[in-house]
Short mmCIF file of C-alpha atoms and ligand atoms in Angstrom, two decimals:
data_model
loop_
_atom_site.label_atom_id
_atom_site.label_comp_id
_atom_site.label_asym_id
_atom_site.label_seq_id
_atom_site.Cartn_x
_atom_site.Cartn_y
_atom_site.Cartn_z
CA MET A 1 232.36 130.79 21.66
CA PRO A 2 235.82 130.19 22.71
CA ARG A 3 237.98 127.64 23.83
CA GLN A 4 238.00 127.59 27.63
CA THR A 5 242.05 127.88 27.65
CA SER A 6 244.30 130.19 26.13
CA LYS A 7 246.63 128.57 23.04
CA PRO A 8 249.58 128.79 23.14
CA ALA A 9 250.84 132.27 24.49
CA ALA A 10 251.19 134.98 22.24
CA ASN A 11 254.35 136.39 23.38
CA ALA A 12 257.09 135.63 25.53
CA ALA A 13 255.95 137.30 28.88
CA THR A 14 252.60 135.48 29.21
CA THR A 15 254.09 132.01 28.57
CA LYS A 16 256.59 132.88 31.24
CA LYS A 17 253.47 133.53 33.90
CA GLN A 18 251.49 130.71 32.68
CA ARG A 19 254.58 128.48 32.89
CA HIS A 20 254.90 129.84 36.66
CA THR A 21 251.19 129.35 37.59
CA LYS A 22 250.81 125.73 35.89
CA PRO A 23 254.30 123.73 34.90
CA GLU A 24 254.71 122.72 31.82
CA ARG A 25 253.47 118.84 31.95
CA THR A 26 255.69 115.73 30.44
CA SER A 27 253.72 112.77 30.94
CA ALA A 28 250.40 111.52 29.06
CA CYS A 29 247.24 113.16 30.72
CA ARG A 30 245.18 110.97 32.83
CA VAL A 31 241.51 110.22 31.27
CA ALA A 32 238.79 108.30 33.13
CA LEU A 33 235.77 108.00 30.96
CA ILE A 34 232.28 107.64 32.60
CA GLY A 35 229.60 106.42 30.48
CA PHE A 36 230.55 103.25 28.66
CA GLY A 37 227.49 103.39 25.92
CA THR A 38 227.32 103.55 22.04
CA VAL A 39 230.10 106.88 22.35
CA GLY A 40 231.82 105.51 25.23
CA ARG A 41 232.73 102.19 23.63
CA ALA A 42 234.01 103.97 20.45
CA VAL A 43 236.11 106.68 22.21
CA THR A 44 237.36 103.82 24.60
CA LYS A 45 238.69 102.21 21.23
CA ILE A 46 240.01 105.10 19.60
CA LEU A 47 242.19 105.82 22.30
CA CYS A 48 243.40 102.29 22.59
CA GLU A 49 243.98 101.59 19.22
CA ASN A 50 245.23 105.26 17.98
CA GLY A 51 247.01 106.75 20.88
CA ASP A 52 249.24 109.82 20.26
CA GLY A 53 251.25 109.22 23.67
CA SER A 54 249.45 112.22 25.05
CA LEU A 55 246.55 110.92 27.07
CA ARG A 56 246.27 108.04 29.11
CA LEU A 57 243.11 105.77 30.00
CA THR A 58 243.15 105.06 33.14
CA HIS A 59 239.43 104.40 34.22
CA ILE A 60 236.36 103.36 32.49
CA CYS A 61 233.17 104.01 34.83
CA ASN A 62 229.34 102.66 34.77
CA ARG A 63 226.47 101.21 36.40
CA ASN A 64 226.53 97.66 36.30
CA ILE A 65 230.26 97.72 35.10
CA GLU A 66 230.77 93.61 35.37
CA GLU A 67 228.33 93.34 32.19
CA LYS A 68 230.50 96.05 30.37
CA LYS A 69 233.69 94.58 30.64
CA GLN A 70 235.66 93.85 27.27
CA PRO A 71 238.78 91.83 26.52
CA TRP A 72 240.34 94.62 24.15
CA VAL A 73 240.83 97.02 26.67
CA PRO A 74 244.02 96.89 28.01
CA SER A 75 244.69 95.63 31.47
CA ASP A 76 245.91 98.38 33.26
CA VAL A 77 242.48 100.06 32.53
CA ILE A 78 240.15 99.90 35.97
CA TRP A 79 236.81 99.27 35.33
CA THR A 80 234.23 100.84 38.29
CA ASP A 81 230.75 101.41 38.88
CA ASP A 82 232.22 104.17 41.66
CA VAL A 83 231.56 107.60 40.15
CA ALA A 84 233.10 109.45 43.57
CA ALA A 85 236.16 107.01 43.54
CA VAL A 86 236.68 108.51 39.85
CA LEU A 87 236.14 111.74 41.05
CA ASN A 88 238.55 111.54 43.55
CA SER A 89 241.31 109.88 41.76
CA ASP A 90 244.11 111.74 40.28
CA VAL A 91 243.03 112.17 36.63
CA ASP A 92 243.39 115.26 35.01
CA ILE A 93 240.86 115.22 32.15
CA VAL A 94 237.09 113.35 32.92
CA ILE A 95 234.57 112.45 29.89
CA GLU A 96 231.21 112.37 30.64
CA LEU A 97 229.16 110.43 28.40
CA ILE A 98 226.23 108.82 30.28
CA GLY A 99 223.42 111.53 29.07
CA GLY A 100 220.84 113.54 30.57
CA LEU A 101 220.70 116.56 32.93
CA ASP A 102 221.22 114.11 36.37
CA PRO A 103 223.41 112.81 37.36
CA ALA A 104 225.51 114.03 34.60
CA GLY A 105 225.48 117.57 35.77
CA LYS A 106 226.56 116.66 39.37
CA ILE A 107 229.28 114.80 37.72
CA VAL A 108 230.86 117.63 35.66
CA ARG A 109 230.33 120.25 38.36
CA SER A 110 231.93 117.80 40.92
CA ALA A 111 234.93 117.18 38.29
CA LEU A 112 235.43 120.87 37.43
CA GLU A 113 235.32 121.81 41.36
CA SER A 114 237.94 119.14 41.92
CA GLY A 115 239.99 121.09 39.12
CA LYS A 116 239.61 118.38 36.65
CA SER A 117 238.89 118.99 33.05
CA VAL A 118 235.76 117.79 31.51
CA VAL A 119 235.14 116.84 27.74
CA THR A 120 231.43 116.28 27.29
CA ALA A 121 228.78 115.19 24.30
CA ASN A 122 225.99 116.09 26.25
CA LYS A 123 223.80 118.89 24.51
CA GLN A 124 221.29 118.95 26.53
CA LEU A 125 223.66 119.89 29.94
CA ILE A 126 225.16 122.24 28.11
CA ALA A 127 222.32 123.89 26.37
CA ARG A 128 220.61 124.61 29.91
CA HIS A 129 224.23 125.11 31.76
CA GLY A 130 226.80 125.84 29.27
CA PRO A 131 227.56 129.35 30.14
CA GLU A 132 227.35 128.41 34.07
CA LEU A 133 229.88 125.26 33.74
CA LEU A 134 232.20 127.33 31.49
CA GLN A 135 232.55 130.30 34.19
CA LEU A 136 233.11 127.50 36.67
CA ALA A 137 235.84 125.91 34.73
CA SER A 138 237.29 128.99 34.30
CA ARG A 139 237.54 130.09 38.19
CA LYS A 140 239.04 126.41 38.79
CA GLY A 141 241.71 126.85 35.84
CA CYS A 142 240.05 123.89 34.45
CA GLN A 143 238.48 123.30 30.96
CA ILE A 144 235.39 121.97 29.91
CA GLU A 145 234.74 121.02 26.17
CA PHE A 146 231.46 119.91 23.92
CA GLY A 147 232.66 119.89 20.81
CA ALA A 148 230.67 116.16 19.76
CA SER A 149 226.85 117.89 21.61
CA VAL A 150 226.00 119.78 18.28
CA ALA A 151 226.26 117.71 14.94
CA GLY A 152 227.92 114.95 16.61
CA GLY A 153 230.98 114.15 14.13
CA VAL A 154 230.86 117.30 12.33
CA PRO A 155 233.51 119.86 13.90
CA VAL A 156 231.10 122.79 13.65
CA LEU A 157 231.46 123.87 17.12
CA PRO A 158 235.49 123.89 17.17
CA ALA A 159 235.16 125.75 13.88
CA LEU A 160 233.06 128.47 15.72
CA ARG A 161 235.42 129.05 18.50
CA THR A 162 238.40 129.10 16.35
CA GLY A 163 238.52 129.13 12.60
CA LEU A 164 235.39 131.78 12.69
CA CYS A 165 235.70 133.67 16.03
CA GLY A 166 237.71 136.56 14.12
CA ASP A 167 234.26 137.12 11.98
CA ARG A 168 231.07 138.73 13.66
CA LEU A 169 228.10 135.80 12.49
CA HIS A 170 225.26 136.96 12.63
CA GLY A 171 223.15 134.11 11.70
CA ILE A 172 222.97 130.03 11.74
CA ALA A 173 220.97 127.88 10.18
CA GLY A 174 221.02 124.07 10.16
CA ILE A 175 219.66 120.42 9.75
CA LEU A 176 220.82 119.19 13.29
CA ASN A 177 218.37 116.15 13.68
CA GLY A 178 219.36 113.37 11.61
CA THR A 179 215.84 111.10 12.69
CA CYS A 180 213.84 114.15 11.39
CA ASN A 181 215.98 114.07 8.16
CA TYR A 182 215.99 110.73 7.69
CA ILE A 183 212.08 110.61 8.15
CA LEU A 184 211.52 113.51 6.00
CA SER A 185 213.96 112.46 3.23
CA ARG A 186 212.49 108.83 3.19
CA ILE A 187 208.88 110.19 2.68
CA GLU A 188 209.97 112.66 -0.20
CA ASN A 189 212.06 109.71 -1.83
CA ALA A 190 209.42 107.21 -1.63
CA ARG A 191 206.01 109.00 -1.00
CA ILE A 192 205.34 106.48 2.09
CA PRO A 193 202.94 108.33 5.05
CA PHE A 194 204.85 109.66 8.04
CA SER A 195 204.03 106.64 10.07
CA GLU A 196 205.59 104.04 7.84
CA ALA A 197 208.80 106.71 7.88
CA LEU A 198 209.06 106.81 11.85
CA GLU A 199 208.57 102.79 11.74
CA GLU A 200 211.55 102.23 9.22
CA ALA A 201 213.64 105.00 11.21
CA GLN A 202 212.85 102.98 14.34
CA ALA A 203 213.71 99.72 13.02
CA ARG A 204 216.96 101.01 11.86
CA GLY A 205 217.82 102.27 14.92
CA TYR A 206 217.64 106.23 13.95
CA ALA A 207 214.99 106.89 15.65
CA GLU A 208 213.67 105.92 19.60
CA ALA A 209 210.88 104.46 20.62
CA ASP A 210 209.97 107.58 21.77
CA ALA A 211 210.87 110.01 19.49
CA SER A 212 209.09 112.65 20.40
CA GLU A 213 212.50 115.04 21.62
CA ASP A 214 213.51 114.40 18.02
CA LEU A 215 210.27 115.30 16.27
CA ASP A 216 208.42 117.84 18.14
CA GLY A 217 212.01 119.96 18.15
CA GLY A 218 213.19 119.49 21.69
CA ASP A 219 216.64 118.19 20.47
CA ALA A 220 217.31 120.59 17.58
CA ARG A 221 216.65 123.70 19.67
CA ALA A 222 218.83 122.30 22.02
CA LYS A 223 221.49 122.29 19.91
CA LEU A 224 220.65 125.46 18.29
CA ALA A 225 221.14 127.18 21.63
CA ILE A 226 224.47 125.97 21.68
CA LEU A 227 225.15 127.07 18.84
CA ALA A 228 223.77 130.38 19.46
CA LEU A 229 225.76 130.31 22.29
CA ALA A 230 229.09 129.40 20.44
CA GLY A 231 228.65 131.59 17.39
CA LEU A 232 226.58 134.23 17.99
CA HIS A 233 227.85 134.51 21.75
CA THR A 234 223.91 134.52 23.16
CA GLN A 235 222.72 133.05 26.17
CA VAL A 236 219.22 131.38 25.13
CA ALA A 237 217.30 128.92 27.35
CA PRO A 238 216.47 126.45 24.59
CA GLU A 239 213.01 126.31 25.87
CA SER A 240 212.38 129.91 24.37
CA ILE A 241 213.02 128.79 21.48
CA ARG A 242 209.54 128.14 19.50
CA ALA A 243 209.72 124.70 18.10
CA ARG A 244 207.12 123.27 15.51
CA THR A 245 206.31 119.32 14.88
CA ILE A 246 207.14 117.43 11.85
CA ARG A 247 204.48 115.28 12.45
CA ALA A 248 201.85 116.86 10.79
CA VAL A 249 204.04 116.96 7.51
CA ASP A 250 201.90 114.42 4.59
CA ALA A 251 203.62 112.93 1.40
CA VAL A 252 201.05 115.11 -0.43
CA ASP A 253 203.04 118.11 1.01
CA PHE A 254 206.05 116.67 -0.69
CA ASP A 255 204.31 116.89 -3.80
CA TYR A 256 202.94 120.47 -3.37
CA ALA A 257 206.96 121.39 -2.67
CA ALA A 258 207.65 120.04 -5.94
CA GLU A 259 205.24 122.02 -7.47
CA LEU A 260 207.04 125.42 -5.89
CA ALA A 261 210.46 123.75 -7.04
CA CYS A 262 210.76 122.92 -3.12
CA THR A 263 211.63 119.53 -0.52
CA ILE A 264 210.89 120.26 3.26
CA ARG A 265 213.27 119.59 5.93
CA GLN A 266 213.58 120.23 9.74
CA ILE A 267 215.13 123.81 9.81
CA SER A 268 216.92 125.33 13.02
CA ARG A 269 217.54 128.98 12.10
CA ALA A 270 218.89 132.14 14.48
CA ASP A 271 219.52 135.09 13.04
CA LEU A 272 220.62 137.75 15.60
CA LYS A 273 219.11 141.38 14.78
CA ASN A 274 220.31 144.34 17.02
CA ASP A 275 219.23 143.19 20.59
CA THR A 276 216.80 140.40 18.87
CA LEU A 277 217.59 136.60 18.19
CA PHE A 278 215.05 135.61 16.02
CA ALA A 279 215.18 131.65 16.40
CA ASP A 280 212.81 128.81 15.08
CA VAL A 281 212.96 125.19 14.84
CA GLY A 282 210.55 122.79 12.28
CA PRO A 283 209.54 121.97 9.07
CA CYS A 284 210.75 124.34 6.25
CA LEU A 285 210.12 124.38 2.60
CA VAL A 286 213.59 124.80 0.96
CA PRO A 287 214.60 124.76 -2.73
CA THR A 288 215.31 121.01 -3.74
CA ASP A 289 218.30 122.40 -5.33
CA SER A 290 219.80 124.37 -2.34
CA PRO A 291 222.20 123.31 -0.19
CA PHE A 292 219.64 122.00 2.47
CA GLY A 293 217.72 120.63 0.04
CA ARG A 294 220.58 117.89 -0.91
CA VAL A 295 220.86 116.92 2.73
CA GLN A 296 219.47 113.18 2.46
CA ARG A 297 219.19 110.20 5.45
CA ASN A 298 220.31 111.37 8.10
CA LEU A 299 223.37 113.86 7.90
CA ASN A 300 223.28 117.26 9.17
CA LEU A 301 224.25 120.88 7.62
CA VAL A 302 225.35 123.68 9.53
CA LEU A 303 225.04 127.12 7.26
CA THR A 304 226.79 130.56 9.17
CA SER A 305 226.82 134.09 7.58
CA GLY A 306 229.37 136.06 8.99
CA GLN A 307 229.79 140.19 8.41
CA TYR A 308 233.37 139.63 6.84
CA GLY A 309 233.31 135.69 5.59
CA GLY A 310 229.88 135.58 3.94
CA ASP A 311 228.65 132.08 3.99
CA MET A 312 230.09 129.08 4.99
CA ALA A 313 228.93 125.43 5.25
CA PHE A 314 229.32 121.89 7.46
CA LEU A 315 228.21 118.72 6.45
CA GLY A 316 228.81 115.14 8.01
CA ALA A 317 227.72 112.48 10.24
CA GLY A 318 225.48 114.40 13.33
CA ALA A 319 224.91 111.20 15.18
CA GLY A 320 226.93 107.25 15.06
CA GLY A 321 229.13 106.11 18.11
CA ASP A 322 232.45 106.74 15.38
CA PRO A 323 232.18 109.71 14.44
CA THR A 324 230.53 111.12 17.67
CA ALA A 325 233.89 109.53 19.19
CA VAL A 326 236.53 111.50 16.89
CA ALA A 327 234.79 114.86 18.28
CA VAL A 328 234.69 113.83 21.84
CA VAL A 329 238.59 112.53 21.20
CA SER A 330 239.63 115.64 19.37
CA ASP A 331 238.48 117.53 22.55
CA LEU A 332 240.39 115.54 24.90
CA MET A 333 243.74 115.97 22.59
CA PHE A 334 242.87 119.80 22.56
CA VAL A 335 242.73 119.80 26.28
CA ALA A 336 245.62 117.52 26.76
CA GLN A 337 247.86 119.92 24.32
CA SER A 338 246.48 123.12 26.68
CA LEU A 339 247.33 121.36 29.90
CA SER A 340 250.91 120.19 28.45
CA ALA A 341 251.53 124.09 27.80
CA GLY A 342 250.60 124.58 31.05
CA GLY A 343 247.24 126.52 29.97
CA ASP A 344 245.64 128.68 32.35
CA PRO A 345 242.42 130.00 31.68
CA LYS A 346 241.76 131.98 34.90
CA GLY A 347 240.70 135.61 34.49
CA ALA A 348 237.93 134.59 31.72
CA GLY A 349 234.74 134.38 32.98
CA LYS A 350 234.32 137.46 34.53
CA LYS A 351 230.88 139.82 34.49
CA ASP A 352 231.13 143.11 32.72
CA ALA A 353 229.70 146.45 34.72
CA ALA A 354 226.45 145.35 32.25
CA GLY A 355 226.34 141.67 33.56
CA SER A 356 227.02 140.22 30.14
CA VAL A 357 229.70 137.42 30.95
CA SER A 358 232.81 137.18 28.91
CA THR A 359 234.31 134.00 27.87
CA PRO A 360 237.95 133.29 26.99
CA GLY A 361 239.66 133.82 23.99
CA ILE A 362 236.86 136.39 22.49
CA SER A 363 236.29 140.02 23.48
CA THR A 364 232.80 139.92 22.66
CA PRO A 365 230.53 139.37 25.94
CA ILE A 366 227.67 136.77 25.89
CA SER A 367 224.84 138.45 25.46
CA ARG A 368 220.65 137.79 26.47
CA PRO A 369 218.66 139.06 23.76
CA LYS A 370 214.83 139.06 23.27
CA ILE A 371 214.02 136.25 21.80
CA SER A 372 211.20 136.12 18.75
CA SER A 373 210.12 133.42 16.14
CA ASP A 374 208.57 136.51 14.12
CA PHE A 375 210.58 136.28 10.98
CA GLU A 376 209.29 137.68 7.96
CA THR A 377 208.85 134.89 5.01
CA PRO A 378 206.62 133.42 2.80
CA TRP A 379 204.09 130.82 3.68
CA TYR A 380 203.11 127.60 2.52
CA LEU A 381 199.50 126.63 3.72
CA ARG A 382 198.10 123.42 3.08
CA PHE A 383 194.17 122.75 3.65
CA PHE A 384 192.18 119.30 3.85
CA VAL A 385 188.72 120.21 3.17
CA ARG A 386 185.37 118.75 2.41
CA ASP A 387 184.90 120.12 -0.94
CA GLN A 388 181.78 122.61 -1.25
CA PRO A 389 181.46 125.62 -3.14
CA GLY A 390 183.12 129.06 -1.75
CA ILE A 391 185.85 127.52 0.12
CA VAL A 392 188.44 129.90 -1.54
CA ALA A 393 186.32 132.93 -1.88
CA ARG A 394 186.13 132.44 1.90
CA LEU A 395 189.39 131.90 2.61
CA ALA A 396 190.60 134.41 0.33
CA GLN A 397 188.35 136.88 2.12
CA ILE A 398 189.83 136.36 5.83
CA MET A 399 193.17 136.65 4.41
CA ALA A 400 192.28 139.90 2.51
CA ALA A 401 190.93 141.10 5.87
CA HIS A 402 194.24 140.24 7.62
CA HIS A 403 196.16 141.80 4.67
CA LEU A 404 197.75 138.82 3.46
CA ASN A 405 198.69 138.73 -0.04
CA ILE A 406 197.93 135.34 -2.22
CA ASP A 407 201.14 134.14 -4.25
CA SER A 408 199.32 131.43 -5.72
CA LEU A 409 196.83 128.27 -5.30
CA LEU A 410 197.78 124.67 -6.13
CA GLN A 411 195.39 122.33 -6.37
CA LYS A 412 196.70 118.61 -7.98
CA PRO A 413 193.48 116.43 -9.28
CA GLY A 414 192.60 112.88 -8.41
CA PHE A 415 191.58 113.13 -4.28
CA GLU A 416 188.31 111.98 -2.76
CA LYS A 417 185.99 115.52 -2.52
CA SER A 418 185.68 114.05 1.42
CA SER A 419 189.23 114.76 2.05
CA LEU A 420 190.76 117.08 -0.75
CA PRO A 421 194.33 118.94 0.06
CA PHE A 422 195.00 121.91 -1.70
CA VAL A 423 197.35 124.37 -1.30
CA ILE A 424 197.69 128.46 -0.97
CA THR A 425 201.40 130.04 -1.22
CA LEU A 426 201.40 133.54 0.63
CA GLU A 427 203.77 136.63 -0.29
CA PRO A 428 206.54 137.43 2.29
CA CYS A 429 205.05 138.39 5.85
CA HIS A 430 205.70 138.28 9.30
CA ASP A 431 204.82 135.38 11.30
CA SER A 432 202.82 137.44 13.81
CA MET A 433 200.41 138.59 11.11
CA LEU A 434 199.30 135.45 9.56
CA HIS A 435 198.75 133.93 13.18
CA PRO A 436 195.54 135.55 13.90
CA ALA A 437 194.49 135.06 10.47
CA LEU A 438 195.03 130.65 10.87
CA GLU A 439 193.23 130.62 14.36
CA GLU A 440 190.04 132.48 12.26
CA MET A 441 190.26 129.29 9.21
CA SER A 442 190.87 126.69 11.84
CA GLY A 443 187.05 127.84 13.04
CA LEU A 444 185.19 126.92 9.52
CA GLU A 445 183.14 123.78 9.05
CA PHE A 446 184.33 122.73 6.03
CA SER A 447 188.03 122.14 7.31
CA ILE A 448 188.63 118.85 8.21
CA ARG A 449 192.42 119.10 9.83
CA PRO A 450 194.30 121.79 11.15
CA CYS A 451 196.08 124.10 8.43
CA LEU A 452 200.07 122.80 7.96
CA CYS A 453 201.93 126.23 7.86
CA LEU A 454 205.44 126.24 6.77
CA PRO A 455 208.06 128.81 6.21
CA ILE A 456 209.10 129.02 2.64
CA LEU A 457 213.33 129.53 2.60
CA ARG A 458 214.37 130.99 -0.35
N1 NAP B 1 224.99 107.99 20.22
C1 NAP B 1 224.99 109.56 19.40
O1 NAP B 1 225.28 109.54 18.13
C2 NAP B 1 225.48 110.56 19.83
C3 NAP B 1 225.76 111.50 19.17
C4 NAP B 1 226.10 112.75 20.01
C5 NAP B 1 225.76 113.20 20.91
N2 NAP B 1 225.24 111.86 21.46
C6 NAP B 1 225.36 112.34 23.18
O2 NAP B 1 226.54 111.48 24.19
C7 NAP B 1 226.00 110.91 25.12
C8 NAP B 1 226.32 109.73 25.38
O3 NAP B 1 225.17 108.68 24.27
P1 NAP B 1 225.42 107.61 23.95
O4 NAP B 1 224.85 107.46 22.52
O5 NAP B 1 226.39 107.10 24.24
O6 NAP B 1 224.21 106.80 24.98
P2 NAP B 1 224.29 105.68 25.72
O7 NAP B 1 224.37 104.28 24.67
O8 NAP B 1 222.72 105.30 26.17
O9 NAP B 1 225.20 105.43 26.98
C9 NAP B 1 225.32 106.01 27.80
C10 NAP B 1 226.15 104.89 29.21
O10 NAP B 1 225.79 105.69 30.19
C11 NAP B 1 225.54 104.54 31.12
N3 NAP B 1 224.73 105.72 32.19
C12 NAP B 1 223.89 106.22 32.22
N4 NAP B 1 223.40 106.29 33.51
C13 NAP B 1 224.28 106.35 34.25
C14 NAP B 1 224.46 106.56 35.77
N5 NAP B 1 223.95 106.91 36.62
N6 NAP B 1 225.86 105.96 36.13
C15 NAP B 1 226.52 105.40 35.28
N7 NAP B 1 226.68 105.09 33.82
C16 NAP B 1 225.25 105.50 33.34
C17 NAP B 1 224.67 103.81 30.49
O11 NAP B 1 224.45 102.16 31.12
P3 NAP B 1 223.53 101.38 30.84
O12 NAP B 1 224.10 100.38 29.72
O13 NAP B 1 223.64 100.41 31.92
O14 NAP B 1 222.16 102.05 30.68
C18 NAP B 1 225.60 103.45 28.95
O15 NAP B 1 226.02 102.44 29.11
C19 NAP B 1 224.66 111.63 25.25
O16 NAP B 1 224.95 112.63 26.07
C20 NAP B 1 224.42 111.80 24.24
O17 NAP B 1 223.68 113.38 23.79
C21 NAP B 1 225.03 110.77 21.29
#
């Protein structure tokens, strides 16, 4: 997705016109920060320690503000809990760092309505309302930037908007949730149970007390929707992307995955083919020596595939106050540069005859494709059964009836016969072919846990 405001004008005539509508500014941009939490504090620190003179922090706004005040913040910064007063002030840019949909959405809309540009790290808000907010900003002649909303400090969104906007991207895949990656790579390295890895992540501050949004894929699919908007120019409701949980992954799955020269990661993928966006978030087998297989701890990795430029990779800290703050301050500097150049994004965000929304900076319209999770891949099926004769024959019979080809059968020794894990891998087939067979298998009397079914990404 493009930057909301044009880059410095491409020719002298445009420059003259822009200067006519918005004069170049000579003073620093006035900036208000709303939400003095983990990221807000880190942003304030960078602005106070490392300012280049183009940005001047004027307000810090938070509820219970008296408890938030810090002696290291310059004395001319106004501390307040009055959001309305900040929005009615003469600031040029509002930084929204409170998170969530409400009241963050109201604050962002209100700032844009009054012609103030916005920088936010709020993935939930942008995933659900990004196109609408971009259009509002465009109508009001201001900007909204959200580079920190995906992969924290990894500058993948700015890269999609600028460095890669000359390509025609057709695929994006990523490890977008550091909590899941921490848990899965801990199980991989220490072969501890899922519950123990989760507790450890919570104790280290990598997972919240209720980590459902992370574990069940809600967080990653919101980020994937933003990446699809920015890189594939598609508008997708996050809820329309299938999300599969990592909760069912067991230490034994890493033993079986290793037999296949693979490990397990939560992968978010989106492939645009004609008018369909194939998208999915969930645990997958990936080769141990692949870029995804090598990502450890809570790092993020995004891979893009383009028609002309081929594959690109972006790796780094996907969360944490300081890395995320770098992305926020970079967005602030970009907006300040646009304002100082008298940038005017008006004219962008219009609908074409087919109702597609064009966003500024690219000619490609934003489309609303069909969403599908019907990828064609090889599959890993792990069963836990009560051992008895004829199990494999019964499973093979069901698969044959559904035209599924078995590739291999893996069974490690040393397990109790009352709870025996074994694995069947399948040759490539569509998700839609596999699921009726899985349903039939779920009712079998020897099955003691639902079958874990993971795509194998080669
Ligand atoms: N932390 C990360 O690593 C990270 C990475 C990427 C993106 N983000 C995004 O960055 C944003 C901020 O995250 P964070 O980790 O800094 O969150 P946080 O530590 O919870 O900070 C949020 C701050 O906003 C304040 N706040 C919440 N609701 C408010 C309201 N209605 N009015 C006034 N103040 C309010 C909170 O005050 P109280 O202290 O009183 O609750 C808190 O100080 C979120 O959108 C998040 O998704 C965070």
